[in-house]
Amino acid sequence: MVAMDEAALATFLEAEFPQADGQFRVDRLTDEGLILRLVVDHTHLRPGGTVSGPAMFGLADVAVYLAILSRIGPEALAVTTNCSIDFMRKPEAGKDVLAEARILKLGRRLAVADAYLTSDGHDDVVARASLTYSIPPTARPGAD
Amino acid sequence: MVAMDEAALATFLEAEFPQADGQFRVDRLTDEGLILRLVVDHTHLRPGGTVSGPAMFGLADVAVYLAILSRIGPEALAVTTNCSIDFMRKPEAGKDVLAEARILKLGRRLAVADAYLTSDGHDDVVARASLTYSIPPTARPGAD
Amino acid sequence: MVAMDEAALATFLEAEFPQADGQFRVDRLTDEGLILRLVVDHTHLRPGGTVSGPAMFGLADVAVYLAILSRIGPEALAVTTNCSIDFMRKPEAGKDVLAEARILKLGRRLAVADAYLTSDGHDDVVARASLTYSIPPTARPGAD
Amino acid sequence: MVAMDEAALATFLEAEFPQADGQFRVDRLTDEGLILRLVVDHTHLRPGGTVSGPAMFGLADVAVYLAILSRIGPEALAVTTNCSIDFMRKPEAGKDVLAEARILKLGRRLAVADAYLTSDGHDDVVARASLTYSIPPTARPGAD
């Protein structure tokens, strides 16, 4: 039930989010979602060299968005309705941040997913987010 | 680094939460936390036979509380400071609800954990909660 | 645009939530929602005499539910999809807890509201919750 | 009990967040917090001209951070530990976004606040966030 694979998602990102400009990269699809990489550069950093909260929020948000698209295709104008995020540790300096998005529910009207953020090469969870997306009626006529 | 095992937690529950009166049961400790069972009876049900939201909230809350105690011992007067919970599906009628609590961070002052709720014998996640507990200074003098 | 007033809500509560048995009382409707009272008794208390977390969660949940019904009528089978709650202070011992629910968005598919909980006669916010309800398609044919 | 006024906060922003570069402006302090303006430019926009989720998250986060500093002074290295945000409506195109931050609790170890986001000149709440900050021990020796 994969509607878009890694290559299709990369093409979609470039076309629809030109301003993201290479900062996000889908590492791979998983059984339950995907892993998205934030290619960290100076625009994501706070003084002291840590990745900023908004950059981590954006990573979690895009990871879940793409995970949903990978299942239902690019027509869906899914919109974030809620995000709850816990910041637990400072990301490692100079490392990309990875978000593992996992879809918990893909309903007719709502999708719910988790995203766990880690620094590349490290196991500790840096931040944990849960997100809800609203899916427009036209996007999934036959589902649920 | 287990400070309290299943038996110690059961004794603690009986002594400290007499009003819970057998409604919670620790199924087992896991590497990252524990699995707590809500032994469902009519006091947990909404009209229609589903387990109520407050009962699920309570289960997630107690599961995380006990998971923290299992690591740092019963002296800790940890208090819930935040809970974000997503209700995704109706629990199965007539089934116990299980909460798998997983500690993501056990810091000197804050603990953060997830709890995934399922109906006994079913895989679909019924509800997902993340909770933050504040840990009093005296409880963990040497930690962090 | 009030679909149910205080008396209609009280009748609804008695009929649909007999197990609540007088523990909730609508103090009054407000411009943006309503104020719901938890008539505290020993079933709501934790050891030490404070109102428990699940009791506060339940109060916030019912307050928002009734606030939505007061606007769109009793047919709506609105269901809670998300709650984020911050516990900030211990409620005063021996006092009822009041929840002021305020609807922020009443859309065709989702309603979002806040609830601020205080101890009766005190100003400090004891807990703050935000809740999202999903509204079934049939409930609001003409809205949005 | 104001530790930093509008001018002090503006100086602090410039010195500590040079990368923010004029995008945030404290409109005014309020009794319970402050109002922060996001001076919207193209870097905050999604395709279609709406302000992006991460930009709104960042605005809420900075608004609460500055509201805390306005009470306890610039020494505090307060860090965000949790944010729950509801996105309710699209912001108006071409308008600044305002965040009204309101501190609900300013404890010795944790601060909890709300932020309501609106488009400049409009009343409807575009997004609602609640945030928790952890306050380091050294910052508030005498408080609580």
Coordinates of N, CA and C in Angstrom, one line a residue, chain C:
Chain C
M1 N -27.2 31.9 19.2 CA -26.8 30.6 18.7 C -26.6 29.5 19.7
V2 N -27.5 29.6 20.8 CA -27.5 28.6 21.8 C -28.5 27.5 21.4
A3 N -28.1 26.3 21.3 CA -29.0 25.2 20.9 C -29.5 24.5 22.2
M4 N -28.8 24.5 23.3 CA -29.3 23.9 24.5 C -28.9 24.9 25.7
D5 N -29.8 25.2 26.5 CA -29.5 26.1 27.7 C -29.1 25.2 28.9
E6 N -28.9 25.8 30.0 CA -28.5 25.1 31.2 C -29.4 24.0 31.6
A7 N -30.7 24.2 31.5 CA -31.7 23.2 31.9 C -31.7 22.0 30.9
A8 N -31.6 22.4 29.6 CA -31.5 21.3 28.6 C -30.3 20.4 28.8
L9 N -29.2 21.1 29.1 CA -27.9 20.3 29.3 C -28.0 19.4 30.6
A10 N -28.7 19.9 31.6 CA -28.8 19.1 32.9 C -29.7 17.9 32.6
T11 N -30.7 18.1 31.8 CA -31.6 17.0 31.5 C -30.8 16.0 30.6
F12 N -30.0 16.5 29.7 CA -29.2 15.6 28.9 C -28.2 14.8 29.7
L13 N -27.6 15.5 30.6 CA -26.6 14.8 31.5 C -27.2 13.6 32.2
E14 N -28.3 13.9 32.8 CA -29.0 12.9 33.6 C -29.4 11.7 32.8
A15 N -29.9 12.0 31.6 CA -30.4 10.9 30.7 C -29.3 10.1 30.1
E16 N -28.2 10.8 29.7 CA -27.2 10.1 28.9 C -26.0 9.6 29.8
F17 N -25.8 10.2 30.9 CA -24.7 9.9 31.8 C -25.2 9.6 33.2
P18 N -26.1 8.6 33.3 CA -26.6 8.3 34.6 C -25.5 8.0 35.6
Q19 N -24.4 7.4 35.1 CA -23.3 7.0 36.1 C -22.6 8.2 36.6
A20 N -22.8 9.4 36.0 CA -22.2 10.6 36.5 C -22.9 11.1 37.8
D21 N -24.2 10.8 37.8 CA -25.0 10.8 39.0 C -24.7 12.1 39.8
G22 N -25.0 13.2 39.2 CA -24.9 14.4 40.0 C -23.6 15.0 40.3
Q23 N -22.5 14.3 39.7 CA -21.2 14.9 40.0 C -20.8 16.1 39.2
F24 N -21.5 16.3 38.0 CA -21.3 17.5 37.2 C -22.5 18.4 37.2
R25 N -22.2 19.7 37.3 CA -23.4 20.7 37.2 C -23.0 21.9 36.4
V26 N -23.8 22.2 35.4 CA -23.5 23.4 34.6 C -23.8 24.6 35.4
D27 N -22.8 25.4 35.8 CA -23.1 26.6 36.5 C -23.7 27.6 35.7
R28 N -23.1 27.9 34.5 CA -23.8 28.8 33.5 C -23.1 28.8 32.2
L29 N -23.9 29.1 31.2 CA -23.3 29.3 29.9 C -22.6 30.7 29.8
T30 N -21.6 30.7 29.0 CA -20.9 32.0 28.8 C -20.9 32.3 27.3
D31 N -20.4 33.5 27.0 CA -20.4 33.9 25.5 C -19.6 32.9 24.7
E32 N -18.6 32.3 25.3 CA -17.7 31.4 24.5 C -17.8 29.9 24.8
G33 N -18.6 29.6 25.8 CA -18.7 28.2 26.2 C -19.6 28.1 27.5
L34 N -19.0 27.5 28.5 CA -19.8 27.4 29.8 C -18.8 27.0 30.9
I35 N -19.4 27.1 32.1 CA -18.7 26.7 33.3 C -19.3 25.5 33.9
L36 N -18.5 24.5 34.1 CA -19.0 23.2 34.6 C -18.3 23.0 36.0
R37 N -19.2 22.5 36.9 CA -18.7 22.3 38.3 C -18.6 20.8 38.5
L38 N -17.4 20.4 39.1 CA -17.3 19.0 39.6 C -17.6 19.1 41.1
V39 N -18.7 18.4 41.5 CA -19.1 18.4 42.9 C -18.3 17.3 43.5
V40 N -17.2 17.8 44.1 CA -16.2 16.8 44.6 C -16.7 16.0 45.8
D41 N -16.5 14.7 45.6 CA -16.7 13.8 46.8 C -15.5 12.8 46.9
H42 N -15.6 11.8 47.8 CA -14.4 11.0 48.0 C -14.0 10.2 46.8
T43 N -14.9 9.9 45.9 CA -14.5 9.1 44.7 C -13.5 9.9 43.8
H44 N -13.4 11.2 44.0 CA -12.5 12.0 43.1 C -11.1 12.2 43.7
L45 N -10.9 11.7 45.0 CA -9.7 12.1 45.7 C -8.6 11.1 45.6
R46 N -7.4 11.6 45.7 CA -6.2 10.8 45.9 C -5.9 10.8 47.3
P47 N -5.0 9.9 47.8 CA -4.6 10.0 49.2 C -4.0 11.4 49.4
G48 N -4.3 12.0 50.5 CA -3.9 13.4 50.8 C -5.0 14.4 50.5
G49 N -6.0 14.0 49.9 CA -7.2 14.8 49.8 C -7.3 15.7 48.5
T50 N -6.3 15.5 47.5 CA -6.4 16.3 46.3 C -7.3 15.5 45.3
V51 N -7.9 16.3 44.4 CA -8.7 15.7 43.3 C -7.7 15.1 42.4
S52 N -8.0 13.9 41.9 CA -7.1 13.1 41.1 C -7.0 13.7 39.7
G53 N -6.0 13.3 39.0 CA -5.8 13.7 37.6 C -6.9 13.2 36.7
P54 N -7.3 11.9 36.7 CA -8.4 11.5 35.9 C -9.7 12.2 36.2
A55 N -9.9 12.6 37.4 CA -11.2 13.4 37.7 C -11.1 14.7 37.0
M56 N -9.9 15.3 37.0 CA -9.8 16.7 36.4 C -9.8 16.5 34.9
F57 N -9.2 15.5 34.3 CA -9.3 15.2 32.9 C -10.8 15.0 32.5
G58 N -11.5 14.2 33.3 CA -12.9 14.0 33.0 C -13.8 15.3 33.0
L59 N -13.5 16.1 34.0 CA -14.2 17.4 34.1 C -13.9 18.2 32.9
A60 N -12.7 18.4 32.5 CA -12.4 19.2 31.3 C -13.1 18.6 30.0
D61 N -13.0 17.3 29.9 CA -13.6 16.6 28.8 C -15.1 16.8 28.7
V62 N -15.8 16.6 29.8 CA -17.3 16.8 29.8 C -17.6 18.3 29.6
A63 N -16.8 19.2 30.2 CA -17.1 20.6 30.0 C -17.1 21.0 28.5
V64 N -16.1 20.6 27.8 CA -16.0 20.9 26.4 C -17.1 20.2 25.6
Y65 N -17.3 19.0 26.0 CA -18.4 18.2 25.3 C -19.7 19.0 25.4
L66 N -20.1 19.4 26.6 CA -21.3 20.1 26.8 C -21.3 21.5 26.1
A67 N -20.2 22.1 26.1 CA -20.1 23.4 25.5 C -20.4 23.3 24.0
I68 N -19.9 22.2 23.4 CA -20.1 21.9 22.0 C -21.6 21.7 21.8
L69 N -22.2 20.8 22.6 CA -23.6 20.5 22.5 C -24.5 21.7 22.7
S70 N -24.0 22.6 23.5 CA -24.9 23.8 23.8 C -25.0 24.6 22.5
R71 N -24.1 24.4 21.6 CA -24.1 25.2 20.3 C -24.7 24.4 19.2
I72 N -24.5 23.1 19.2 CA -25.0 22.3 18.0 C -26.1 21.3 18.3
G73 N -26.5 21.2 19.6 CA -27.6 20.3 19.9 C -27.2 18.9 20.2
P74 N -28.1 18.1 20.8 CA -27.8 16.9 21.4 C -27.6 15.7 20.4
E75 N -27.9 15.9 19.2 CA -27.8 14.8 18.2 C -26.3 14.5 17.9
A76 N -25.4 15.5 18.1 CA -24.1 15.3 17.7 C -23.3 14.3 18.6
L77 N -22.8 13.2 17.9 CA -22.0 12.2 18.6 C -20.6 12.6 18.5
A78 N -20.3 13.8 19.0 CA -18.9 14.3 19.0 C -18.0 13.4 19.8
V79 N -16.8 13.1 19.4 CA -15.9 12.3 20.1 C -14.6 13.0 20.3
T80 N -14.0 12.8 21.5 CA -12.7 13.4 21.8 C -11.6 12.8 20.9
T81 N -10.8 13.5 20.2 CA -9.7 12.9 19.5 C -8.4 13.3 20.2
N82 N -8.3 14.4 20.8 CA -7.0 14.8 21.4 C -7.3 15.6 22.7
C83 N -6.4 15.4 23.7 CA -6.4 16.3 24.8 C -5.0 16.5 25.3
S84 N -4.7 17.8 25.5 CA -3.4 18.1 26.1 C -3.7 18.8 27.4
I85 N -3.2 18.3 28.5 CA -3.5 18.9 29.8 C -2.2 19.2 30.6
D86 N -2.2 20.4 31.2 CA -1.1 20.7 32.1 C -1.6 20.8 33.5
F87 N -1.0 20.1 34.4 CA -1.4 20.2 35.8 C -0.4 21.1 36.5
M88 N -0.9 22.2 37.0 CA 0.0 23.2 37.5 C 0.0 23.4 39.0
R89 N -1.1 23.2 39.7 CA -1.1 23.3 41.1 C -2.1 22.3 41.7
K90 N -1.9 22.0 43.0 CA -2.8 21.1 43.7 C -4.1 21.9 43.8
P91 N -5.3 21.3 43.6 CA -6.5 21.9 43.9 C -6.7 22.1 45.4
E92 N -7.5 23.0 45.8 CA -7.7 23.2 47.3 C -8.5 22.0 47.8
A93 N -8.1 21.6 49.0 CA -8.8 20.5 49.6 C -10.2 20.9 50.0
G94 N -11.2 20.0 49.7 CA -12.6 20.2 50.1 C -13.3 21.2 49.3
K95 N -12.8 21.6 48.2 CA -13.5 22.6 47.3 C -13.9 21.9 46.0
D96 N -15.0 22.3 45.5 CA -15.4 21.9 44.1 C -14.4 22.4 43.1
V97 N -14.3 21.8 42.0 CA -13.4 22.3 40.9 C -14.3 22.8 39.8
L98 N -14.0 23.9 39.3 CA -14.8 24.5 38.2 C -13.9 24.5 36.9
A99 N -14.6 24.1 35.8 CA -13.9 24.2 34.5 C -14.6 25.2 33.6
E100 N -13.8 26.2 33.2 CA -14.4 27.2 32.2 C -14.0 26.8 30.8
A101 N -14.9 26.2 30.1 CA -14.6 25.8 28.7 C -14.9 26.9 27.7
R102 N -14.0 27.1 26.8 CA -14.1 28.2 25.8 C -13.9 27.6 24.4
I103 N -14.9 27.7 23.6 CA -14.7 27.1 22.2 C -13.9 28.1 21.3
L104 N -12.9 27.6 20.8 CA -12.0 28.4 19.9 C -12.3 28.2 18.4
K105 N -12.8 27.1 18.1 CA -13.2 26.8 16.7 C -14.3 25.8 16.7
L106 N -15.3 26.1 16.0 CA -16.4 25.1 15.8 C -16.6 24.9 14.3
G107 N -15.8 24.0 13.8 CA -15.8 23.8 12.3 C -16.8 22.7 12.0
R108 N -16.8 22.4 10.7 CA -17.7 21.4 10.2 C -17.3 20.0 10.7
R109 N -16.0 19.8 10.8 CA -15.5 18.5 11.2 C -14.8 18.4 12.5
L110 N -14.2 19.5 13.0 CA -13.4 19.5 14.2 C -13.9 20.7 15.1
A111 N -13.9 20.5 16.3 CA -14.1 21.6 17.3 C -12.9 21.6 18.2
V112 N -12.4 22.8 18.5 CA -11.2 22.9 19.4 C -11.6 23.9 20.5
A113 N -11.3 23.5 21.7 CA -11.6 24.3 22.9 C -10.6 24.2 24.0
D114 N -10.6 25.2 24.8 CA -9.8 25.2 26.0 C -10.6 25.0 27.3
A115 N -10.0 24.5 28.3 CA -10.7 24.5 29.6 C -9.7 24.9 30.7
Y116 N -10.1 25.8 31.5 CA -9.2 26.3 32.6 C -9.9 25.8 33.9
L117 N -9.2 25.1 34.7 CA -9.8 24.6 36.0 C -9.3 25.3 37.2
T118 N -10.2 25.7 38.0 CA -9.9 26.4 39.3 C -10.6 25.8 40.4
S119 N -10.1 25.9 41.6 CA -10.8 25.5 42.8 C -11.9 26.6 43.1
D120 N -13.1 26.1 43.5 CA -14.2 27.1 43.7 C -13.7 28.2 44.7
G121 N -13.9 29.4 44.4 CA -13.5 30.5 45.2 C -12.1 31.0 45.1
H122 N -11.3 30.3 44.2 CA -9.9 30.7 44.1 C -9.6 31.0 42.6
D123 N -8.6 31.9 42.4 CA -8.4 32.4 41.0 C -7.3 31.6 40.3
D124 N -6.3 31.0 41.1 CA -5.2 30.3 40.4 C -5.7 29.2 39.6
V125 N -5.1 29.1 38.4 CA -5.5 28.0 37.5 C -4.8 26.7 38.0
V126 N -5.6 25.7 38.2 CA -5.1 24.4 38.8 C -4.6 23.5 37.6
A127 N -5.4 23.6 36.5 CA -5.0 22.8 35.3 C -5.6 23.5 34.1
R128 N -4.9 23.3 33.0 CA -5.3 23.9 31.7 C -5.3 22.8 30.7
A129 N -6.4 22.6 30.0 CA -6.5 21.6 29.0 C -7.0 22.2 27.7
S130 N -6.5 21.6 26.6 CA -7.0 21.9 25.3 C -7.5 20.6 24.7
L131 N -8.7 20.6 24.1 CA -9.3 19.4 23.5 C -9.7 19.6 22.1
T132 N -9.6 18.5 21.3 CA -10.2 18.5 20.0 C -11.3 17.4 19.9
Y133 N -12.4 17.8 19.4 CA -13.5 16.9 19.2 C -13.7 16.7 17.7
S134 N -13.9 15.5 17.3 CA -14.3 15.2 15.9 C -15.8 15.2 15.8
I135 N -16.4 15.9 14.9 CA -17.9 16.0 14.8 C -18.3 15.2 13.6
P136 N -19.2 14.2 13.8 CA -19.6 13.4 12.7 C -20.3 14.2 11.5
P137 N -20.2 13.7 10.3 CA -20.7 14.5 9.1 C -22.1 14.8 9.2
T138 N -22.9 13.9 9.7 CA -24.4 14.1 9.7 C -24.8 15.2 10.7
A139 N -23.9 15.5 11.7 CA -24.4 16.4 12.8 C -24.5 17.8 12.3
R140 N -23.8 18.3 11.3 CA -23.8 19.7 11.0 C -23.9 19.9 9.5
P141 N -24.9 19.5 8.9 CA -25.0 19.5 7.4 C -24.7 20.9 6.8
G142 N -25.1 21.9 7.4 CA -25.0 23.2 6.8 C -23.8 24.0 7.1
A143 N -23.1 23.6 8.1 CA -22.0 24.4 8.7 C -20.8 24.5 7.8
D144 N -20.0 25.5 8.1 CA -18.7 25.7 7.5 C -18.7 26.0 6.0

